[in-house]
Amino acid sequence: MEQQKRTTTVTPPKKKVFKKDINIMSQRTYHLQIDNTLRTVYVVGTQLKIALDSCAPLQSKFFSVKCSPNVKCQVLSQVQVGNSLISQQPLGKNTVLLISMEAASLHPNDSKLSVKFYGDKLENLGSALLHLTAVEISLDVDADRDGVVEKNNPNKASWKWGPNGHGAILLVNCDSETSYKKTVDYEKEEISKVSDLKDMSQMILRTSGPSELPEGYKLSLHMSQTDAERVRIFRPRSSKQAEASLKNMLFSLFQKEYPLVLSKNQLANEVPYQGGKNELVFYVEGLHFPDKDFDGLLTINLSLLESSGEAFPQTPIFTDNVMFRVAPWIMTPNTLKPLEVFVCSTRDNYEFLKGIKQLVQKSGQKLKICHEYMNRGDRWMQDELEFGYIDSPHQRFPVVLDSPRNGDLGDFPYDDLLGPDFGYVTRNAPRKEVSSLDSFGNLEVSPPVTVNGKNYPLGRIIIGVAFPTTEGGRNMTQVVQDFLWAQKVQEPIALYSDWLVVGHVDEFMSFVPAPDRKGFRLLLASPDAAYKVFKTLQHKGHGKAKMFPGKKEAISVDDILRDKQFEAENKYVQSCIDWNRDLLKKELALDDEDIIDLPVLFKVIPQDNRAVAFYPDVVNMIVLGNNLGIPKPFGPQVDGNCALETEVRSLLEPLGLNCNFIDDFTAYHKLLGEVHCGSNVRREPFTFKWWNIEL
Amino acid sequence: MEQQKRTTTVTPPKKKVFKKDINIMSQRTYHLQIDNTLRTVYVVGTQLKIALDSCAPLQSKFFSVKCSPNVKCQVLSQVQVGNSLISQQPLGKNTVLLISMEAASLHPNDSKLSVKFYGDKLENLGSALLHLTAVEISLDVDADRDGVVEKNNPNKASWKWGPNGHGAILLVNCDSETSYKKTVDYEKEEISKVSDLKDMSQMILRTSGPSELPEGYKLSLHMSQTDAERVRIFRPRSSKQAEASLKNMLFSLFQKEYPLVLSKNQLANEVPYQGGKNELVFYVEGLHFPDKDFDGLLTINLSLLESSGEAFPQTPIFTDNVMFRVAPWIMTPNTLKPLEVFVCSTRDNYEFLKGIKQLVQKSGQKLKICHEYMNRGDRWMQDELEFGYIDSPHQRFPVVLDSPRNGDLGDFPYDDLLGPDFGYVTRNAPRKEVSSLDSFGNLEVSPPVTVNGKNYPLGRIIIGVAFPTTEGGRNMTQVVQDFLWAQKVQEPIALYSDWLVVGHVDEFMSFVPAPDRKGFRLLLASPDAAYKVFKTLQHKGHGKAKMFPGKKEAISVDDILRDKQFEAENKYVQSCIDWNRDLLKKELALDDEDIIDLPVLFKVIPQDNRAVAFYPDVVNMIVLGNNLGIPKPFGPQVDGNCALETEVRSLLEPLGLNCNFIDDFTAYHKLLGEVHCGSNVRREPFTFKWWNIEL
């Protein structure tokens, strides 16, 4: 009641207030001294536990206690709230006095407790006096994830997943407030702009008590060495000055206004006790994403220190803890709303650009073109980077994952994308460890699924690797795999993609939105389906019709179907895709009705016995809502239409999808890539919050 | 039924048999070819899923299926077990055929399936033929933890804690089969002795089928690179030869008989298919304890590979997985039965040795004396090593954790302790990082406790560190802390011990068995209790009685009580111990009645402001069942008895404990250690099995 009143006066109505309950109340062992007056600071919500026998004069048989009205004293089980035990109580070997106080003191040592001891004839043997100063101390975070730092959440020191979970959230400050001469913000040990504070989590030290602490007491903020490698804490030098500096943004001044409190070089630091009812705001900055050796959890502690005589080190008499989890990096599947489309312009991709421009215009996104001076002829926009985002109750922004591929496009993610509220993260691997499978055409994510009752509301990451059974196979480098697995919220699936010369999963699979069933379809490349198309053509008398009409590669349906070696190669490719199909069905809980087989033929390159698409790979498409940008397959012409386009339309248009065929033949297909490989899409984040996942 | 009969004939009655249930049945996509005969191997428990439409001739409207009696074929929902679908069925766009078989084949391709296709006038348009060879394949482990490798446990691929949990267990093969020229077994890439097999977990590949697999099929055992760093797999070259070699133990022969199958240099390896009903035994060897970067879980896979034409790589058509958890290193609290007592003999510790010998004789353990040529004057047997053990359903042995302290006793754990069924583990840290807090007098473990409903049936590890708030404090080195925390089953508690010159928790705390309450008492050093004793003496007129009677250090009770600086030092020490007391009460859920305060005085050494025991520290004792070896305190003599011994007896004897006071004054106490620091005890393991903990 008292507490209710007190807190509501100082906190915005929205903020929740938790009354400390008994089970988290901590007891402090304390000793009185006979014929001596001691002074100590008491923290509201705790108990002082005093073994009377240990300080009592030797002959003592009885005792009595007197204390100020605001001191609550309790002997064993007999509770006498608020008032004293004037009458003599029998003193036993284990007689224990429990002291607590409801409210903070207005002045140092304004509360008193005295214990008198008596002999068997009730003669007075002596007494011990204690002067108490009560303070309220609570280190607070947004443990209920509503964007507001509530007071003293009983769960603030732990972290739990799920809608009924709790625990504060921290972002890796991986964007750059400055666009000019930029570095990633967490690389700087100071705050350069007020806007940077938005990327950090607030932590508030709430204190209530006399204007200052009694002599010999101080507050210390501290954390472990391990945690200190992953987090940094700033605070305004003083709330007033800070507000001032927020107004007049004099940079140099500003910097001084936000001194570093804790870092890996400073594990503990005194923080001011400001007196009265006060709130001291800290800004907590995440430095590292969850990874193989870091589960993402961090603990920060605040202690009240007491010095027992100048001669000796200070000892903590009260410690409060809060826990943060660093937000994971999250990928966005094809089913999310597209925002921006990224492609490269090269001296030879005019046709492709034209097609893309029309498509993007039609579906209403921004088109961002990376020009030749930047891409240096490297057109594989999909492979150099992956768009994702990080999210918290107080802040959210996109984060690009830069691939260790580091082609000529290597500088683009850092130089062009990193900026204010646009984050950057990468994992570096030794050159010799990096293979074609490290390109992010080999990193995709499924739409949300539920598998044997387990929900993946953010979908599942999909990568391609070698068969575990094949020696000398290529794999995505371990540091990137470790990073992806450590994010936890989109548990990855490893497919088999090493059977392809380029080796990317986007060469045989894609996801498109659908109005029915699970809200999407999985598209798979299918030589089997392709042969069906070609056999039908032959059967209907179009055996002479030519694939690649008008091109030097032109070849008739009959000739294709006549080639037994080619057929064998495609049977092998089908078996590889079938293996992935069965795995995806299991890991994503898909039925065959959730899968569409698109006609694609492959050929196996003798030198390394791996496969490439025979004609533009219609699965390797860009998905912008219901508008698809599909590699133009240049199939046999029947009644003026491409038989392959007709087949693809017949499979996809019933889902309300518009098929736009884009000519990528010379500029991409001939270089072993297609539309998807040559583009990238930044999408809207999920509305579902990652911390609500049940893990 | 069939399966029941088959398995019971080949497996010992104890072994459980699990029938593969539908939910773990895996489906394999398969394609027929019109007017062509295909052959494939089918794994019992799986399904072949055949999309009929994709292989049907173009005009097909109907189809019929014929198959051998042991082939079960199913179209969509209509099930016709065992027999064929002679009558023509309508062929739809998504007509799917599900094929399964109950029993293994006796001969390759002995089962057949043929599908006929018909036009709308039921004219025959062609047919596809499939020859099937059914095999049973199951990679098995002791997932139910009963010491026997059961068949096909449905939970074998996952791991769950608790009495209702499941999952196989692996030991780190950290003992040494050879005592001469020894190395830790896991450091050798071969099996040198048959006895070494007992330290490994059995894994059995059970197969049933024709005498050999059809052309183009093989079995491959494989694992990931990450797992391969932590495990090694051997197998007998052939069961027959192996048995032979078990008899005639010709070393060189023997070695060849257990070739390495998988290791970090060999991630995949073909394993023989032996034909008929067969069991191939593998021996799995753990290489690393759980640690910061290793949660202890390992997966091993077996795949059946199919080659689609010589030209192309083989592809897996079936994969079976098993999971192991590496057993943690477990400490043994004072409440467990002692087996062996270890001490050092030095040229100056005759008195101490005499006392220890009497005590050990009385309580009936083996006494192991480490002689000077080995200890080189380093007498701190407690500090150089910690005894623990590892446990599994099939094997258990003690394991010594060697401290990075590496004093002159440094070689003892490896040279004297490591041996057959006696394991060794250590963690090394840079010399400059190692402090006195890395000695294992600073590493203890509590008896079993329950804290807020959470059970710790193996107790909790206790270490000492610096206050997080004190800069320049000493800590236990991070690699050892990481190791201790990673074991998980005895979740550690970090106390504050840096206030002591030596800085070990055993200087102010110990545990003794008790007949009542929680089965133990926590003993704490207490200056407060000591002052109480001395004041009582003074009060009773023994103020002139001398501490350290007959020694040059002799000092009277009055003089001790007169020294205010000394009193201030002890008040400070009491506050440090109180902080630990409150923490232990919270973390072990102890009441004050579970704690006994033993009278100990400390003095603070000016140079580094840290404390040492003023007289032999009675808390620093060796506990052998109910027999305690307590440092002889040399307290004031009253009526021919040491007042401190009397006090200690009065506190401990009511618990049925025998107090034996051992003179360690010159040889240990003066060197800042006591009985516990100078001894070590190997104890019986817990009867409680670590895998039954609910984590």
PDB file of C-alpha atoms in Angstrom, chain A residues 26-31 33 49 53-59 94 96 220 222-223 225-226 230 265-268 292-293 301 303 305 308 311-317 319 467-471 478 496 528 532 535-536 539 565 567-569 571-572 574-576 578-579 581-582 585-586 592-593 604 609, chain B residues 26-31 33 49 53-59 94 96 220 222-223 225-226 230 265-268 292-293 301 303 305 308 311-317 319 467-471 478 496 528 532 535-536 539 565 567-569 571-572 574-576 578-579 581-582 585-586 592-593 604 609:
ATOM      1  CA  SER A  26      17.620 -11.856   0.825  1.00  0.00           C
ATOM      2  CA  GLN A  27      18.855 -12.192   4.394  1.00  0.00           C
ATOM      3  CA  ARG A  28      22.034 -10.590   5.666  1.00  0.00           C
ATOM      4  CA  THR A  29      23.821 -11.974   8.708  1.00  0.00           C
ATOM      5  CA  TYR A  30      24.622  -9.130  11.093  1.00  0.00           C
ATOM      6  CA  HIS A  31      26.303  -8.869  14.489  1.00  0.00           C
ATOM      7  CA  GLN A  33      28.163  -5.349  19.845  1.00  0.00           C
ATOM      8  CA  LYS A  49      19.434 -11.575  10.741  1.00  0.00           C
ATOM      9  CA  ASP A  53      23.210 -15.168  21.763  1.00  0.00           C
ATOM     10  CA  SER A  54      26.517 -14.413  20.018  1.00  0.00           C
ATOM     11  CA  CYS A  55      26.609 -10.789  21.241  1.00  0.00           C
ATOM     12  CA  ALA A  56      24.827 -11.252  24.572  1.00  0.00           C
ATOM     13  CA  PRO A  57      26.791 -10.880  27.832  1.00  0.00           C
ATOM     14  CA  LEU A  58      27.657 -14.297  29.215  1.00  0.00           C
ATOM     15  CA  GLN A  59      25.062 -14.465  32.010  1.00  0.00           C
ATOM     16  CA  ASN A  94      19.579 -19.805  18.871  1.00  0.00           C
ATOM     17  CA  VAL A  96      17.427 -14.816  16.276  1.00  0.00           C
ATOM     18  CA  SER A 220      29.345  -0.312  -7.599  1.00  0.00           C
ATOM     19  CA  HIS A 222      30.110  -4.687 -12.150  1.00  0.00           C
ATOM     20  CA  MET A 223      30.146  -7.687 -14.478  1.00  0.00           C
ATOM     21  CA  GLN A 225      35.269 -10.713 -17.597  1.00  0.00           C
ATOM     22  CA  THR A 226      33.502 -13.082 -19.995  1.00  0.00           C
ATOM     23  CA  ARG A 230      30.289  -8.735 -25.253  1.00  0.00           C
ATOM     24  CA  ASN A 265      38.946  -2.937 -19.485  1.00  0.00           C
ATOM     25  CA  GLN A 266      36.782  -1.854 -16.549  1.00  0.00           C
ATOM     26  CA  LEU A 267      34.833  -4.655 -14.893  1.00  0.00           C
ATOM     27  CA  ALA A 268      33.637  -2.629 -11.929  1.00  0.00           C
ATOM     28  CA  LYS A 292      29.421 -21.034 -31.029  1.00  0.00           C
ATOM     29  CA  ASP A 293      31.000 -19.867 -27.757  1.00  0.00           C
ATOM     30  CA  ASN A 301      25.313  -6.571 -11.221  1.00  0.00           C
ATOM     31  CA  SER A 303      26.375  -3.906  -5.312  1.00  0.00           C
ATOM     32  CA  LEU A 305      29.624  -1.767  -0.581  1.00  0.00           C
ATOM     33  CA  SER A 308      34.515  -2.115   7.930  1.00  0.00           C
ATOM     34  CA  ALA A 311      42.173  -0.519   6.943  1.00  0.00           C
ATOM     35  CA  PHE A 312      40.215  -3.224   5.160  1.00  0.00           C
ATOM     36  CA  PRO A 313      38.755  -3.754   1.666  1.00  0.00           C
ATOM     37  CA  GLN A 314      35.081  -2.956   1.246  1.00  0.00           C
ATOM     38  CA  THR A 315      32.597  -5.829   1.222  1.00  0.00           C
ATOM     39  CA  PRO A 316      29.254  -5.945  -0.628  1.00  0.00           C
ATOM     40  CA  ILE A 317      26.232  -6.126   1.679  1.00  0.00           C
ATOM     41  CA  THR A 319      23.721  -7.186  -4.780  1.00  0.00           C
ATOM     42  CA  PHE A 467      27.043 -35.395 -48.544  1.00  0.00           C
ATOM     43  CA  PRO A 468      28.557 -36.344 -45.194  1.00  0.00           C
ATOM     44  CA  THR A 469      29.591 -39.560 -46.924  1.00  0.00           C
ATOM     45  CA  THR A 470      31.603 -37.939 -49.705  1.00  0.00           C
ATOM     46  CA  GLU A 471      35.267 -37.254 -49.017  1.00  0.00           C
ATOM     47  CA  GLN A 478      32.357 -23.661 -40.358  1.00  0.00           C
ATOM     48  CA  TYR A 496      22.864 -31.545 -50.357  1.00  0.00           C
ATOM     49  CA  ASP A 528      11.498 -35.755 -64.612  1.00  0.00           C
ATOM     50  CA  LYS A 532       7.414 -35.279 -69.411  1.00  0.00           C
ATOM     51  CA  LYS A 535       7.874 -36.346 -74.508  1.00  0.00           C
ATOM     52  CA  THR A 536       4.439 -34.741 -74.731  1.00  0.00           C
ATOM     53  CA  HIS A 539       3.975 -37.195 -78.970  1.00  0.00           C
ATOM     54  CA  GLN A 565      23.710 -40.237 -71.829  1.00  0.00           C
ATOM     55  CA  GLU A 567      18.916 -38.890 -69.939  1.00  0.00           C
ATOM     56  CA  ALA A 568      21.164 -40.833 -67.545  1.00  0.00           C
ATOM     57  CA  GLU A 569      22.679 -37.581 -66.297  1.00  0.00           C
ATOM     58  CA  LYS A 571      18.132 -39.390 -63.838  1.00  0.00           C
ATOM     59  CA  TYR A 572      21.133 -38.923 -61.568  1.00  0.00           C
ATOM     60  CA  GLN A 574      16.693 -36.260 -60.235  1.00  0.00           C
ATOM     61  CA  SER A 575      17.941 -38.685 -57.574  1.00  0.00           C
ATOM     62  CA  CYS A 576      19.964 -35.873 -55.968  1.00  0.00           C
ATOM     63  CA  ASP A 578      14.736 -36.390 -54.694  1.00  0.00           C
ATOM     64  CA  TRP A 579      17.051 -36.809 -51.702  1.00  0.00           C
ATOM     65  CA  ARG A 581      12.905 -33.332 -51.551  1.00  0.00           C
ATOM     66  CA  ASP A 582      12.520 -36.121 -49.001  1.00  0.00           C
ATOM     67  CA  LYS A 585       9.358 -32.846 -46.625  1.00  0.00           C
ATOM     68  CA  LYS A 586      10.581 -34.252 -43.304  1.00  0.00           C
ATOM     69  CA  ASP A 592       3.581 -33.566 -51.899  1.00  0.00           C
ATOM     70  CA  GLU A 593       0.696 -31.141 -52.464  1.00  0.00           C
ATOM     71  CA  VAL A 604      26.743 -33.130 -65.876  1.00  0.00           C
ATOM     72  CA  ASN A 609      31.141 -34.844 -62.412  1.00  0.00           C
TER      73      ASN A 609
ATOM     74  CA  SER B  26      10.840 -42.248 -43.601  1.00  0.00           C
ATOM     75  CA  GLN B  27       9.569 -41.929 -47.151  1.00  0.00           C
ATOM     76  CA  ARG B  28      11.791 -42.121 -50.191  1.00  0.00           C
ATOM     77  CA  THR B  29      10.720 -40.577 -53.482  1.00  0.00           C
ATOM     78  CA  TYR B  30      11.228 -43.085 -56.285  1.00  0.00           C
ATOM     79  CA  HIS B  31      10.620 -43.100 -60.027  1.00  0.00           C
ATOM     80  CA  GLN B  33      10.486 -46.213 -65.936  1.00  0.00           C
ATOM     81  CA  LYS B  49       6.711 -43.189 -52.734  1.00  0.00           C
ATOM     82  CA  ASP B  53       1.577 -40.086 -63.337  1.00  0.00           C
ATOM     83  CA  SER B  54       5.185 -39.020 -63.868  1.00  0.00           C
ATOM     84  CA  CYS B  55       6.201 -42.346 -65.420  1.00  0.00           C
ATOM     85  CA  ALA B  56       2.896 -43.265 -67.092  1.00  0.00           C
ATOM     86  CA  PRO B  57       2.610 -43.214 -70.886  1.00  0.00           C
ATOM     87  CA  LEU B  58       0.894 -40.040 -72.033  1.00  0.00           C
ATOM     88  CA  GLN B  59      -2.548 -41.463 -72.847  1.00  0.00           C
ATOM     89  CA  ASN B  94      -1.431 -37.140 -58.299  1.00  0.00           C
ATOM     90  CA  VAL B  96       0.768 -42.078 -55.677  1.00  0.00           C
ATOM     91  CA  SER B 220      28.853 -45.927 -45.024  1.00  0.00           C
ATOM     92  CA  HIS B 222      29.986 -41.031 -41.128  1.00  0.00           C
ATOM     93  CA  MET B 223      29.974 -38.014 -38.838  1.00  0.00           C
ATOM     94  CA  GLN B 225      33.911 -32.585 -38.738  1.00  0.00           C
ATOM     95  CA  THR B 226      32.972 -30.930 -35.437  1.00  0.00           C
ATOM     96  CA  ARG B 230      35.638 -35.397 -30.007  1.00  0.00           C
ATOM     97  CA  ASN B 265      41.025 -37.525 -40.395  1.00  0.00           C
ATOM     98  CA  GLN B 266      38.361 -39.894 -41.725  1.00  0.00           C
ATOM     99  CA  LEU B 267      34.816 -38.522 -41.570  1.00  0.00           C
ATOM    100  CA  ALA B 268      33.229 -41.311 -43.595  1.00  0.00           C
ATOM    101  CA  LYS B 292      32.825 -24.092 -22.964  1.00  0.00           C
ATOM    102  CA  ASP B 293      32.588 -24.890 -26.692  1.00  0.00           C
ATOM    103  CA  ASN B 301      25.284 -41.649 -38.914  1.00  0.00           C
ATOM    104  CA  SER B 303      23.903 -44.422 -44.697  1.00  0.00           C
ATOM    105  CA  LEU B 305      24.498 -45.579 -50.662  1.00  0.00           C
ATOM    106  CA  SER B 308      23.005 -44.380 -60.269  1.00  0.00           C
ATOM    107  CA  ALA B 311      29.653 -42.258 -63.991  1.00  0.00           C
ATOM    108  CA  PHE B 312      28.068 -40.466 -61.049  1.00  0.00           C
ATOM    109  CA  PRO B 313      28.748 -40.115 -57.325  1.00  0.00           C
ATOM    110  CA  GLN B 314      26.763 -42.378 -55.029  1.00  0.00           C
ATOM    111  CA  THR B 315      23.766 -40.940 -53.219  1.00  0.00           C
ATOM    112  CA  PRO B 316      22.396 -42.055 -49.823  1.00  0.00           C
ATOM    113  CA  ILE B 317      18.935 -43.582 -49.981  1.00  0.00           C
ATOM    114  CA  THR B 319      20.289 -42.797 -43.153  1.00  0.00           C
ATOM    115  CA  PHE B 467      34.694  -9.938  -5.244  1.00  0.00           C
ATOM    116  CA  PRO B 468      33.471  -8.908  -8.698  1.00  0.00           C
ATOM    117  CA  THR B 469      33.761  -5.362  -7.413  1.00  0.00           C
ATOM    118  CA  THR B 470      37.434  -5.470  -6.520  1.00  0.00           C
ATOM    119  CA  GLU B 471      39.927  -4.566  -9.209  1.00  0.00           C
ATOM    120  CA  GLN B 478      38.977 -19.100 -16.633  1.00  0.00           C
ATOM    121  CA  TYR B 496      34.529 -14.951  -1.959  1.00  0.00           C
ATOM    122  CA  ASP B 528      32.774 -14.304  16.643  1.00  0.00           C
ATOM    123  CA  LYS B 532      32.863 -15.871  22.770  1.00  0.00           C
ATOM    124  CA  LYS B 535      35.582 -14.023  26.817  1.00  0.00           C
ATOM    125  CA  THR B 536      34.018 -16.940  28.685  1.00  0.00           C
ATOM    126  CA  HIS B 539      35.011 -14.400  32.777  1.00  0.00           C
ATOM    127  CA  GLN B 565      43.391  -3.836  16.375  1.00  0.00           C
ATOM    128  CA  GLU B 567      39.576  -7.462  17.307  1.00  0.00           C
ATOM    129  CA  ALA B 568      38.921  -5.060  14.410  1.00  0.00           C
ATOM    130  CA  GLU B 569      40.708  -7.447  12.040  1.00  0.00           C
ATOM    131  CA  LYS B 571      35.346  -8.239  12.857  1.00  0.00           C
ATOM    132  CA  TYR B 572      36.368  -7.614   9.244  1.00  0.00           C
ATOM    133  CA  GLN B 574      33.703 -12.151  10.258  1.00  0.00           C
ATOM    134  CA  SER B 575      32.000  -9.827   7.765  1.00  0.00           C
ATOM    135  CA  CYS B 576      33.753 -11.610   4.893  1.00  0.00           C
ATOM    136  CA  ASP B 578      29.153 -13.693   6.856  1.00  0.00           C
ATOM    137  CA  TRP B 579      28.896 -12.714   3.190  1.00  0.00           C
ATOM    138  CA  ARG B 581      27.467 -17.659   4.872  1.00  0.00           C
ATOM    139  CA  ASP B 582      24.518 -15.732   3.431  1.00  0.00           C
ATOM    140  CA  LYS B 585      22.429 -20.363   2.790  1.00  0.00           C
ATOM    141  CA  LYS B 586      20.783 -19.066  -0.392  1.00  0.00           C
ATOM    142  CA  ASP B 592      21.050 -21.566  10.447  1.00  0.00           C
ATOM    143  CA  GLU B 593      20.445 -24.931  12.133  1.00  0.00           C
ATOM    144  CA  VAL B 604      45.270  -9.610   8.721  1.00  0.00           C
ATOM    145  CA  ASN B 609      45.636  -6.618   3.710  1.00  0.00           C
TER     146      ASN B 609
END
